[in-house]
Coordinates of N, CA, C and O in Angstrom, one line a residue:
M6 N -31.7 32.0 4.4 CA -30.7 31.0 5.0 C -30.5 29.4 4.4 O -29.5 28.9 4.0
R7 N -32.0 29.0 3.4 CA -31.5 27.9 2.6 C -30.9 27.8 1.5 O -30.3 27.2 0.8
L8 N -31.3 29.0 0.9 CA -30.3 29.4 -0.5 C -28.7 29.3 -0.2 O -27.8 29.0 -1.3
G9 N -28.7 29.9 1.1 CA -26.9 30.0 1.5 C -26.8 28.9 1.6 O -25.8 28.6 1.4
G10 N -27.6 27.9 2.1 CA -27.2 26.9 2.6 C -26.8 25.8 1.5 O -26.1 25.2 1.0
Q11 N -28.2 25.9 0.5 CA -28.0 25.4 -0.8 C -26.2 25.9 -1.8 O -26.0 25.1 -2.3
R12 N -26.1 26.9 -1.6 CA -24.6 27.4 -2.3 C -23.5 26.9 -1.7 O -22.8 26.7 -2.3
T13 N -23.8 26.6 -0.4 CA -22.4 26.3 0.3 C -22.4 24.8 -0.3 O -21.4 24.6 -0.7
M14 N -23.2 24.0 -0.3 CA -23.1 22.6 -0.6 C -23.2 22.7 -1.7 O -22.1 22.1 -2.2
R15 N -23.7 23.2 -3.0 CA -22.9 23.3 -3.9 C -21.8 23.6 -4.3 O -21.1 22.7 -5.1
F16 N -20.6 24.4 -3.4 CA -19.6 24.7 -3.6 C -18.9 23.6 -2.6 O -17.3 23.4 -3.5
V17 N -19.1 23.1 -1.8 CA -18.6 21.8 -1.0 C -18.7 20.9 -2.5 O -17.4 20.1 -2.2
K18 N -19.4 20.3 -2.6 CA -19.3 19.3 -4.1 C -18.3 19.8 -4.6 O -17.7 19.0 -5.6
T19 N -18.2 20.8 -5.5 CA -17.3 21.5 -6.7 C -16.4 21.3 -5.8 O -15.1 20.9 -6.7
V20 N -15.9 22.1 -4.9 CA -14.5 21.6 -4.0 C -13.7 20.0 -4.4 O -13.1 19.6 -4.8
Y21 N -15.2 19.2 -4.1 CA -14.6 17.8 -3.6 C -14.3 17.3 -5.3 O -13.2 16.6 -5.6
M22 N -15.3 17.9 -6.1 CA -15.1 17.2 -7.7 C -13.4 17.7 -8.0 O -13.3 17.1 -8.8
N23 N -13.6 18.9 -8.1 CA -12.0 19.4 -8.4 C -10.4 18.9 -7.8 O -10.2 18.3 -8.4
L24 N -10.9 18.8 -6.5 CA -10.0 17.6 -6.0 C -9.9 16.4 -6.6 O -8.8 15.9 -6.9
Y25 N -11.0 16.0 -6.6 CA -11.0 14.7 -7.1 C -10.4 14.8 -9.1 O -9.8 13.9 -9.5
A26 N -10.9 15.6 -9.4 CA -9.9 15.9 -10.9 C -8.4 15.9 -11.0 O -7.5 15.6 -11.6
M27 N -8.2 16.8 -10.0 CA -6.7 16.9 -9.6 C -6.2 15.4 -9.7 O -5.0 15.3 -10.0
V28 N -6.4 14.6 -8.5 CA -6.1 13.4 -8.5 C -5.9 12.8 -9.4 O -5.3 12.2 -9.3
T29 N -7.0 12.9 -10.6 CA -7.0 11.6 -11.5 C -6.2 12.6 -12.7 O -6.2 11.7 -14.1
G30 N -5.8 13.8 -12.9 CA -5.2 14.3 -13.8 C -5.9 15.1 -14.8 O -5.5 15.2 -15.9
R31 N -7.3 15.2 -14.4 CA -8.0 15.7 -15.8 C -8.3 17.3 -15.5 O -8.3 17.9 -16.2
V32 N -7.5 17.7 -14.2 CA -7.6 19.2 -14.1 C -5.8 19.1 -13.4 O -5.3 18.7 -12.5
S33 N -5.0 20.1 -14.0 CA -3.8 20.3 -13.7 C -3.5 20.6 -12.4 O -4.3 22.1 -11.6
A34 N -2.4 20.6 -11.3 CA -2.5 21.2 -10.3 C -2.1 22.4 -10.5 O -1.8 23.1 -9.2
K35 N -1.6 22.5 -11.1 CA -1.2 24.2 -11.8 C -2.1 25.1 -11.4 O -1.7 26.3 -11.6
T36 N -3.2 24.9 -11.7 CA -4.4 25.7 -11.6 C -4.7 26.3 -9.6 O -5.7 27.1 -9.2
M37 N -4.0 25.6 -8.8 CA -3.8 25.8 -7.5 C -3.5 27.1 -7.1 O -2.5 27.4 -8.1
N38 N -4.0 28.1 -6.4 CA -3.8 29.0 -6.0 C -3.3 29.0 -4.7 O -3.8 28.5 -3.3
G39 N -2.3 29.6 -3.9 CA -1.6 29.9 -2.5 C -2.3 31.3 -2.1 O -2.6 31.9 -2.1
P40 N -1.7 31.4 -0.6 CA -1.8 32.6 0.4 C -1.6 34.2 -0.9 O -2.1 35.2 -0.7
L41 N -0.1 34.3 -1.4 CA -0.2 35.3 -2.2 C -1.1 35.6 -3.3 O -1.9 36.6 -3.4
S42 N -1.9 34.6 -3.7 CA -3.1 34.7 -5.4 C -4.3 35.3 -4.2 O -4.9 36.3 -4.6
I43 N -4.2 34.6 -3.0 CA -6.0 34.9 -2.5 C -5.5 36.2 -1.8 O -6.4 36.9 -2.1
A44 N -4.3 36.8 -1.4 CA -4.2 37.8 -0.7 C -4.4 39.1 -2.1 O -5.5 40.1 -2.0
N45 N -3.9 38.7 -3.2 CA -4.2 39.5 -4.2 C -5.2 39.6 -4.7 O -6.2 40.8 -5.0
V46 N -6.3 38.7 -4.7 CA -7.8 38.7 -4.8 C -8.5 39.3 -4.1 O -9.4 40.2 -4.2
S47 N -8.3 39.2 -3.5 CA -9.1 39.7 -2.1 C -9.0 41.3 -2.0 O -9.7 41.8 -1.8
Y48 N -7.6 42.0 -2.3 CA -7.2 42.9 -2.3 C -7.8 43.4 -3.6 O -8.6 44.7 -3.4
K49 N -7.8 43.3 -4.5 CA -8.9 43.9 -5.9 C -10.1 43.7 -5.8 O -10.9 44.8 -6.0
L50 N -10.7 42.6 -4.9 CA -11.9 42.4 -4.9 C -12.9 43.3 -3.8 O -13.8 44.3 -3.8
A51 N -11.9 43.6 -2.5 CA -12.3 44.8 -1.7 C -12.7 46.1 -2.3 O -13.4 46.9 -1.7
G52 N -11.3 46.3 -3.2 CA -11.4 47.7 -3.5 C -12.7 47.6 -4.4 O -12.9 48.8 -4.8
E53 N -13.3 47.1 -5.1 CA -13.8 46.8 -6.4 C -15.3 46.8 -5.7 O -16.4 47.5 -5.9
D54 N -15.9 45.7 -5.2 CA -17.1 45.4 -4.8 C -17.1 44.4 -3.6 O -16.9 43.4 -3.2
F55 N -17.6 45.1 -2.4 CA -17.9 44.9 -0.9 C -18.3 43.1 -1.1 O -18.3 42.4 -0.5
W56 N -19.7 43.5 -1.6 CA -20.5 41.9 -1.4 C -19.5 40.6 -2.5 O -19.8 39.6 -2.0
F57 N -18.9 41.0 -3.5 CA -18.2 40.2 -3.8 C -17.0 39.4 -3.4 O -17.1 38.8 -3.1
F58 N -16.4 40.2 -2.4 CA -15.3 40.2 -1.5 C -16.0 39.5 -0.7 O -15.4 38.3 0.0
L59 N -17.1 39.8 0.0 CA -17.6 38.8 1.3 C -17.8 37.6 0.9 O -17.8 36.6 1.2
L60 N -18.6 36.9 -0.8 CA -19.0 36.1 -1.1 C -17.4 35.2 -1.2 O -17.3 34.0 -0.9
F61 N -16.2 35.8 -1.9 CA -15.4 35.5 -2.0 C -14.4 34.8 -0.5 O -13.8 33.7 -0.5
L62 N -14.8 35.5 0.5 CA -14.4 35.2 1.8 C -15.2 33.8 2.4 O -14.9 33.1 3.0
G63 N -16.0 34.0 1.8 CA -16.9 32.9 2.4 C -16.5 31.4 1.3 O -16.5 30.7 2.0
M64 N -16.4 31.7 -0.1 CA -15.7 30.3 -0.3 C -14.3 30.0 -0.1 O -14.7 28.9 -0.3
I65 N -13.6 30.7 0.4 CA -12.4 30.5 1.1 C -12.5 30.1 2.3 O -12.0 28.9 2.6
S66 N -13.6 30.0 3.0 CA -13.9 29.4 4.3 C -14.3 28.2 4.2 O -14.0 26.9 4.7
V67 N -15.4 28.1 3.2 CA -16.0 26.7 2.7 C -14.6 25.6 1.9 O -14.3 24.5 2.4
N68 N -13.6 26.2 1.4 CA -12.7 25.6 0.8 C -12.2 25.3 2.0 O -11.7 23.7 1.8
L69 N -11.5 25.9 2.9 CA -10.7 25.6 4.3 C -11.1 24.5 4.9 O -10.7 23.4 5.2
A70 N -12.7 24.5 4.9 CA -13.4 23.3 5.9 C -13.5 22.0 5.2 O -13.3 21.1 5.8
V71 N -13.4 21.6 3.8 CA -13.2 20.6 3.1 C -12.2 20.5 3.0 O -12.0 19.1 3.5
V72 N -10.9 20.9 3.1 CA -9.7 20.5 2.8 C -9.3 19.9 4.6 O -9.0 18.9 4.2
N73 N -9.6 21.0 5.1 CA -9.3 20.3 6.7 C -9.8 19.1 7.0 O -9.4 18.3 8.2
F74 N -11.1 19.0 6.6 CA -11.6 17.6 6.6 C -11.5 16.2 5.9 O -12.0 15.3 6.1
L75 N -10.3 16.7 5.1 CA -9.9 15.5 4.4 C -9.4 13.9 5.5 O -8.5 14.8 6.1
P76 N -8.6 13.2 5.2 CA -8.5 12.2 5.5 C -7.0 12.1 5.4 O -5.9 11.3 5.9
I77 N -6.5 13.3 5.9 CA -4.8 13.6 6.4 C -4.5 13.3 7.8 O -5.1 14.4 8.3
P78 N -3.5 12.6 8.5 CA -3.7 12.7 9.5 C -3.1 13.8 10.5 O -3.8 14.2 11.5
V79 N -2.6 14.7 9.7 CA -2.5 16.2 10.7 C -3.9 16.7 10.9 O -4.2 17.7 12.0
L80 N -4.8 17.1 10.1 CA -6.0 17.7 10.0 C -7.2 17.2 10.7 O -7.0 15.6 11.3
D81 N -7.8 17.6 10.6 CA -9.4 17.1 11.8 C -9.6 15.8 10.7 O -10.5 15.0 11.4
G82 N -10.2 15.5 9.3 CA -10.0 14.5 9.0 C -9.4 13.1 9.9 O -9.7 12.1 9.7
G83 N -8.3 13.6 9.6 CA -7.3 12.4 10.2 C -7.4 12.1 11.2 O -7.5 11.2 12.0
H84 N -7.7 13.0 12.1 CA -8.4 12.7 13.9 C -9.4 11.8 13.7 O -9.9 11.2 14.5
M85 N -10.1 12.2 12.9 CA -11.4 11.2 12.5 C -11.1 10.1 12.3 O -12.2 9.0 13.2
V86 N -10.5 9.5 11.5 CA -9.9 7.9 10.6 C -9.6 7.8 12.3 O -10.1 6.6 12.4
F87 N -8.8 8.2 13.3 CA -8.0 7.5 14.0 C -9.3 7.2 14.9 O -9.3 6.6 15.9
L88 N -10.6 7.9 15.4 CA -11.6 8.2 16.3 C -12.1 6.8 15.9 O -12.9 6.1 16.3
I89 N -12.6 6.9 14.4 CA -13.3 5.3 13.7 C -12.4 4.0 13.9 O -13.0 3.2 14.5
Y90 N -11.5 4.1 13.6 CA -10.0 3.3 14.1 C -10.6 2.6 15.3 O -11.1 1.6 15.6
E91 N -10.6 3.5 16.4 CA -10.7 3.0 18.0 C -11.9 3.0 18.1 O -12.2 1.6 19.1
K92 N -13.2 3.3 17.5 CA -14.9 2.8 17.9 C -14.7 1.5 17.1 O -15.1 0.7 17.8
I93 N -13.8 0.9 15.9 CA -14.0 -0.2 15.4 C -13.4 -1.1 15.9 O -14.2 -2.5 16.7
V94 N -12.6 -0.9 16.3 CA -10.9 -1.8 17.5 C -11.4 -2.3 18.4 O -11.5 -3.1 19.3
G95 N -11.9 -0.9 18.9 CA -12.0 -0.8 20.7 C -10.8 -0.5 21.4 O -10.9 -0.2 22.5
K96 N -10.1 -0.5 20.2 CA -9.1 0.7 21.2 C -8.0 1.4 20.5 O -8.3 1.3 19.0
P97 N -7.4 2.1 21.3 CA -6.7 3.7 19.7 C -5.3 3.3 19.0 O -5.1 1.7 19.0
A98 N -5.5 3.1 17.9 CA -4.0 2.6 17.3 C -3.0 3.0 17.7 O -2.7 3.6 18.6
P99 N -2.2 2.0 17.5 CA -0.8 1.9 18.1 C 0.2 3.5 18.2 O -0.1 4.1 17.0
E100 N 0.4 3.5 19.2 CA 1.1 5.2 19.2 C 2.1 5.8 18.3 O 2.4 6.4 17.3
R101 N 3.0 4.3 17.7 CA 3.8 4.9 16.9 C 3.5 5.1 15.4 O 4.2 5.6 14.4
L102 N 2.1 3.9 14.9 CA 1.7 4.6 13.7 C 1.2 5.7 14.0 O 1.1 6.4 12.7
Q103 N 0.4 6.0 14.8 CA -0.1 7.6 14.9 C 0.8 8.5 15.1 O 0.8 9.5 14.1
I104 N 2.2 8.4 15.6 CA 3.0 9.1 15.5 C 3.5 9.1 13.7 O 4.0 10.5 13.3
A105 N 4.1 8.4 13.0 CA 4.3 8.3 11.8 C 3.4 8.5 11.0 O 3.9 9.5 10.1
A106 N 2.1 8.3 11.3 CA 1.3 9.1 10.3 C 1.1 10.8 10.5 O 1.0 11.5 9.2
M107 N 1.1 11.0 11.6 CA 1.3 12.7 12.1 C 2.5 13.1 11.1 O 2.3 14.4 10.0
F108 N 3.8 12.7 11.0 CA 4.5 13.1 10.4 C 4.7 13.5 9.0 O 4.8 14.2 8.1
I109 N 4.3 11.9 8.5 CA 3.7 12.1 6.8 C 3.0 13.1 6.6 O 3.0 13.6 5.8
G110 N 1.7 12.6 7.4 CA 0.6 14.1 7.2 C 1.3 15.6 7.1 O 0.5 16.3 5.8
L111 N 2.2 15.9 7.9 CA 2.7 17.2 8.2 C 3.3 17.1 6.9 O 3.5 18.4 6.4
A112 N 4.4 16.1 6.2 CA 5.2 16.7 5.2 C 4.5 16.6 4.0 O 4.6 17.9 3.1
M113 N 3.2 16.1 4.2 CA 2.2 16.2 2.5 C 1.9 17.9 2.8 O 2.0 18.2 1.4
I114 N 1.3 18.4 3.9 CA 0.9 19.6 3.8 C 1.9 20.7 3.6 O 1.6 21.4 3.0
L115 N 3.2 20.3 4.2 CA 4.0 21.4 3.8 C 4.6 21.4 2.6 O 4.8 22.3 2.1
S116 N 4.7 19.9 1.8 CA 4.9 20.3 0.5 C 3.8 21.0 -0.4 O 4.4 21.3 -1.2
L117 N 2.6 20.8 0.1 CA 1.6 21.1 -0.6 C 1.8 22.7 -0.7 O 1.6 23.6 -1.7
M118 N 1.9 23.3 0.9 CA 1.9 24.6 1.3 C 3.6 25.5 0.0 O 3.2 26.2 -0.5
V119 N 4.8 24.6 0.3 CA 5.6 24.8 -0.7 C 5.6 25.1 -2.2 O 5.9 26.2 -2.9
F120 N 4.5 24.2 -2.8 CA 4.0 23.9 -4.2 C 3.5 25.5 -4.7 O 3.5 25.8 -5.2
V121 N 2.0 25.4 -3.6 CA 1.4 26.4 -3.9 C 2.0 28.0 -3.8 O 1.6 28.8 -4.9
I122 N 3.1 28.2 -3.2 CA 3.8 29.4 -2.7 C 4.5 29.3 -4.0 O 4.8 30.5 -4.8
F123 N 5.5 28.2 -4.6 CA 6.4 28.4 -5.4 C 4.8 28.7 -6.8 O 5.8 30.0 -7.6
L124 N 4.5 28.3 -6.9 CA 3.1 28.9 -8.2 C 3.0 30.2 -7.9 O 3.0 30.8 -9.4
D125 N 2.6 30.8 -6.8 CA 2.3 31.8 -6.5 C 3.4 33.0 -6.7 O 3.1 34.1 -7.7
V126 N 4.3 32.6 -6.5 CA 5.9 33.2 -6.6 C 5.9 33.6 -8.5 O 5.9 34.5 -9.2
K127 N 5.9 32.4 -9.0 CA 6.3 31.9 -10.4 C 4.8 33.1 -11.4 O 5.4 33.9 -11.9
R128 N 3.4 33.2 -10.7 CA 2.6 33.7 -11.4 C 2.5 35.2 -11.4 O 2.3 35.8 -12.3
L129 N 2.7 35.8 -10.1 CA 2.7 36.9 -9.6 C 3.9 37.8 -10.1 O 4.0 38.8 -10.5
F130 N 5.2 36.9 -9.8 CA 6.5 37.7 -10.1 C 7.5 38.0 -11.6 O 8.1 38.2 -12.0
F131 N 6.6 36.5 -12.4 CA 7.5 36.4 -13.4 C 6.9 36.0 -14.6 O 5.6 35.6 -14.7

């Protein structure tokens, strides 16, 4: 259990470091993979080695957990930002601000999805 926890924390740090490297431009965003590449790798790993496949699924789960907690309004991290704001100020953020932030967050997530699917299609079929 302890070894699993240590490896999980190391992978969480790696995900944050990679996100930071992408934001600062040290790592190209073109290195990201989307659902098509994930499915492709999963299929290959499932056919080769069950334990590598299980490890890969764990890595995907940790990656999704980290991304879900980013402070983007549509995600859980964005909800936490609004809850922290409410705790500090003593009242919720204005509804118009919350709605605008949700639309911006949704646009960001949808743009990211379109981008990684485009990269997947380009990488897998062309």
